[in-house]
Tab-separated table of C-alpha atoms in Angstrom:
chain	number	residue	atom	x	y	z
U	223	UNK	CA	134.468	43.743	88.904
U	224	UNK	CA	136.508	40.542	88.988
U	225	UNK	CA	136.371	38.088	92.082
U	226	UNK	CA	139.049	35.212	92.557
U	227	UNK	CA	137.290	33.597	94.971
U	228	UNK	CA	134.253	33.464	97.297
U	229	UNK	CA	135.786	35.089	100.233
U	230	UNK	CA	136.415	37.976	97.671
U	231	UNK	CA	132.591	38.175	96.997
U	232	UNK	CA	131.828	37.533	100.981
U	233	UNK	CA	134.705	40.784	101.725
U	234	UNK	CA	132.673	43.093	99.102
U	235	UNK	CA	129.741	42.221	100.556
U	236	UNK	CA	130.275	43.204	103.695
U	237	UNK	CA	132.283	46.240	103.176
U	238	UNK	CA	129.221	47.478	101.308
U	239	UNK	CA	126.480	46.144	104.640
U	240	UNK	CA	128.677	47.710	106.814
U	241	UNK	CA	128.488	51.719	104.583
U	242	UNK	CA	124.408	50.681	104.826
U	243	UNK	CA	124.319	50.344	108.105
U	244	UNK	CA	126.803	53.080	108.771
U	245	UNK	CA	124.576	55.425	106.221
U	246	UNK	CA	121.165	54.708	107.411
U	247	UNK	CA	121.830	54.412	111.422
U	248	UNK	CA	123.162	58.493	111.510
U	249	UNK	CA	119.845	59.435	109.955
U	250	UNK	CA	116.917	61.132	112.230
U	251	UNK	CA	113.933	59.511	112.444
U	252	UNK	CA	111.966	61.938	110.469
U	253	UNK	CA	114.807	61.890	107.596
U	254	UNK	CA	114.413	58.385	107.168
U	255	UNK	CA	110.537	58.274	106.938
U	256	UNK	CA	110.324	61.296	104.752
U	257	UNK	CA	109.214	60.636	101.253
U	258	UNK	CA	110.617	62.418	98.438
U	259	UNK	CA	108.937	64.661	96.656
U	260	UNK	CA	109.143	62.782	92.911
U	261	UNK	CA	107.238	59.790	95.287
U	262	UNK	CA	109.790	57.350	95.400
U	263	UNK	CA	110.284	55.144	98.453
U	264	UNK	CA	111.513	56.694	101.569
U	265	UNK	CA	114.757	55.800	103.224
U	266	UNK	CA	113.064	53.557	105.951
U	267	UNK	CA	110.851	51.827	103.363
U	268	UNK	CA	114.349	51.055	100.638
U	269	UNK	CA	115.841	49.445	103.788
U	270	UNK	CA	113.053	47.272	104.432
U	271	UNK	CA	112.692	46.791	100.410
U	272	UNK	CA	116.654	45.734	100.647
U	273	UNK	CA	115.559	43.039	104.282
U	274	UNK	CA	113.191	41.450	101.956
U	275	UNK	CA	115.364	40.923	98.330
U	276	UNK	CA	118.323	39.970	100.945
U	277	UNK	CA	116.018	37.440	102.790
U	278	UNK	CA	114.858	35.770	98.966
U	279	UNK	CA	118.551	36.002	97.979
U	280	UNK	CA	119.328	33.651	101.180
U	281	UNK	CA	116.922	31.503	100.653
U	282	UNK	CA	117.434	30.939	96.444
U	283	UNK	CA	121.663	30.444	97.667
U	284	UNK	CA	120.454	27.759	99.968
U	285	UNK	CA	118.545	26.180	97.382
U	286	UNK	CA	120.762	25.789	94.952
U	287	UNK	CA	123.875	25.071	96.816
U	288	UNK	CA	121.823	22.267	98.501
U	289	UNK	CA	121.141	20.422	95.020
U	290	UNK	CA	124.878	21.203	93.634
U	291	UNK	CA	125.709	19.438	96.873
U	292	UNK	CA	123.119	16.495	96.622
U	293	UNK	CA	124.999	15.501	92.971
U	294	UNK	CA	127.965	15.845	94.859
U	295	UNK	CA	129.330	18.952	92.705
U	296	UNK	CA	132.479	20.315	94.776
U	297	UNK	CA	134.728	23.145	94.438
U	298	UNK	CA	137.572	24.961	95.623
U	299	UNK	CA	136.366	27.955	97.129
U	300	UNK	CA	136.686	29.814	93.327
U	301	UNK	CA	134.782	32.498	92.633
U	302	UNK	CA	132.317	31.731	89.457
U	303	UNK	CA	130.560	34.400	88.485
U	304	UNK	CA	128.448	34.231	84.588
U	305	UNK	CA	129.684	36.478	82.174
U	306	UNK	CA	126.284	36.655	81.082
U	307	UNK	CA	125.581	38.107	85.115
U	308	UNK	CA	128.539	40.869	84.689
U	309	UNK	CA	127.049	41.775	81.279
U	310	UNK	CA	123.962	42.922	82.584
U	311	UNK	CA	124.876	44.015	86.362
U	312	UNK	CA	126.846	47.239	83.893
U	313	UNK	CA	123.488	47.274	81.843
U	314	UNK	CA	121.713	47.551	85.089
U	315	UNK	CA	123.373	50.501	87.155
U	316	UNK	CA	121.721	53.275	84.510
U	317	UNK	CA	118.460	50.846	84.147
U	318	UNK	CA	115.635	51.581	86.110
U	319	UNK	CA	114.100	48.592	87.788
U	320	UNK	CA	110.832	48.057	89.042
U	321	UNK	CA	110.420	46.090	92.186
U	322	UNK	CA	108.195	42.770	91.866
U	323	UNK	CA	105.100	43.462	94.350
U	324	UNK	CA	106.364	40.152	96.724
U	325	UNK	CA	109.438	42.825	97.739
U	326	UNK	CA	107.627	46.107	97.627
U	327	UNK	CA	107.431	47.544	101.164
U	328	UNK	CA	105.077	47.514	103.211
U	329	UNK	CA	105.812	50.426	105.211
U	330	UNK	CA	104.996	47.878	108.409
U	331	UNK	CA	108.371	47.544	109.702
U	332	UNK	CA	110.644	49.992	111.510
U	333	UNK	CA	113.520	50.725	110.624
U	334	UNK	CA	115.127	48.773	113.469
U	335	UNK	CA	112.941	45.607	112.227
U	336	UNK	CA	114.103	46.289	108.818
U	337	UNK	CA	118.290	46.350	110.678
U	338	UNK	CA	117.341	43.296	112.576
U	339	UNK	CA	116.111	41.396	109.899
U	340	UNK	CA	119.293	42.003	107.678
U	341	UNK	CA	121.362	41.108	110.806
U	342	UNK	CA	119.470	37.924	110.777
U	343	UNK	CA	120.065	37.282	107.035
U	344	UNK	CA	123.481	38.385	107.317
U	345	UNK	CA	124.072	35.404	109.824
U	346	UNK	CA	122.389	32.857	107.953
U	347	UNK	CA	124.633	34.062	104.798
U	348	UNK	CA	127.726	33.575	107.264
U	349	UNK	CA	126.544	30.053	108.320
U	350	UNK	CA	126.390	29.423	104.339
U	351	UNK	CA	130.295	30.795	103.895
U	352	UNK	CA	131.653	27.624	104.172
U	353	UNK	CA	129.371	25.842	101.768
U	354	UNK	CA	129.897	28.561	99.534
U	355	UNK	CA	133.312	27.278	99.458
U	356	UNK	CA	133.255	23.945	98.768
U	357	UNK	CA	130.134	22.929	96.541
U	358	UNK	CA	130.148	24.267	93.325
U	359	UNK	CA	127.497	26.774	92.924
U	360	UNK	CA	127.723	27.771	89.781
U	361	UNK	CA	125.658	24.770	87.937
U	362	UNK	CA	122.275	25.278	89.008
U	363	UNK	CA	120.269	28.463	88.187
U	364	UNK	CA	117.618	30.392	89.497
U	365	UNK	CA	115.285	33.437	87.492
U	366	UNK	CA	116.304	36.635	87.976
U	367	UNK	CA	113.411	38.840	86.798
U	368	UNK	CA	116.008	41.519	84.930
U	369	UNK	CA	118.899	39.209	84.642
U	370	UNK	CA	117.915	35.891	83.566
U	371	UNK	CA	118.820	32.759	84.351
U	372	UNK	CA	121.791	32.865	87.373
U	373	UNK	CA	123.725	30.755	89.476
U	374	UNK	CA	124.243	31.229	93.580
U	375	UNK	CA	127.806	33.214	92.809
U	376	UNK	CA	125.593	35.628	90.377
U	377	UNK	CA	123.359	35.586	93.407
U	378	UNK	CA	125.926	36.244	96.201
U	379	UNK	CA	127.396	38.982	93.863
U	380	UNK	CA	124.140	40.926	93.108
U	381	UNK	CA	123.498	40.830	97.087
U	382	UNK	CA	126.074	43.364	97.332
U	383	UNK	CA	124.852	45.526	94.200
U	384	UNK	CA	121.641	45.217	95.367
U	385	UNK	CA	122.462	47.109	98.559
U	386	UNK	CA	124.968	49.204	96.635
U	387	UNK	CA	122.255	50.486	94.274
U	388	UNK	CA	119.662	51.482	97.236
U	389	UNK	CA	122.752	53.114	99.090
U	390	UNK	CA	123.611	55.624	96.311
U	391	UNK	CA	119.888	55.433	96.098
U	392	UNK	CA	118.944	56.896	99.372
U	393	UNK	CA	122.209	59.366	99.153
U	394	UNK	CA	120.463	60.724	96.413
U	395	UNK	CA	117.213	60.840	98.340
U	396	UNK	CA	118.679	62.493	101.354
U	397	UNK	CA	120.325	65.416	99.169
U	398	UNK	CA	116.567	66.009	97.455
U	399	UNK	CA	115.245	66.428	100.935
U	400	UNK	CA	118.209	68.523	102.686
U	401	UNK	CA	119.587	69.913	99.881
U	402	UNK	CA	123.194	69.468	98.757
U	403	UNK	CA	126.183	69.190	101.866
């Protein structure tokens, strides 16, 4: 996928929070805290998986937009994603992943916690759109554990995947438990 600029990456994104939402707010209590029967993660516990990666993802952003902008490192709102990134986010949809434990889940929040506390990140992220825009982000790196070394745009992309991956994710999960619609 090919972004222009960073309101392109900010429009995906929230295209694909609002579908998670969407998905996971028409779901029954007992659907979403029913574990599958392979032993995966149940729908309540991916969303509160996805609050904590989203809440890291904020806080990495911050940190390296905020030296970019200490050297004085300025853009024009241009979208500058790594090859390198887009090279293994294709790699990465038919790769299973295994969660680092600091963003395993709990099981300790709700699944209205888990909402709230993406609504929360979600507004810090907004706060950080204009930022975004004009210091250049794409500089300064920060460890991805599958895919490397990646700047804030990598960052602001894979936000979206991430929550793209755990939406097909729990589609799939709410088919093994209902059966096929």
């Amino acid at each position: 996928m090919k972004f222009e600029t960073i309101d392109d990456i900010y429009t995906m994104n929230d295209g694909i929070r609002s579908r998670f939402i969407s998905f996971v707010s028409e779901l029954s209590e007992d659907t979403i805290k029913k574990v599958p029967s392979n032993g995966a993660w149940s729908i309540e516990q991916l969303v509160e998986h996805v609050s904590l990666v989203d809440e890291g993802m904020i806080r990495i952003c911050s940190k390296l937009l905020k030296n970019a902008a200490s050297e004085g490192l300025t853009s024009s709102g241009e979208a500058k994603v790594s090859q390198q990134f887009l090279e293994k986010s294709g790699q990465a949809a038919t790769t299973k992943l295994n969660a680092p434990d600091f963003v395993v889940p709990s099981g300790g929040l709700s699944l209205a916690e888990s909402i709230e506390r993406l609504n929360e990140n979600d507004s810090r992220l907004q706060e950080m759109r204009e930022t975004f825009k004009t210091v250049d982000g794409s500089k300064h790196t920060f460890p991805h554990p599958y895919f490397g070394e990646i700047n804030a745009h990598d960052w602001l992309v894979l936000r979206g995947g991430h929550e793209m991956r755990h939406l097909r994710q729990m589609g799939a999960i709410l088919e093994s438990i209902e059966g096929p619609k």
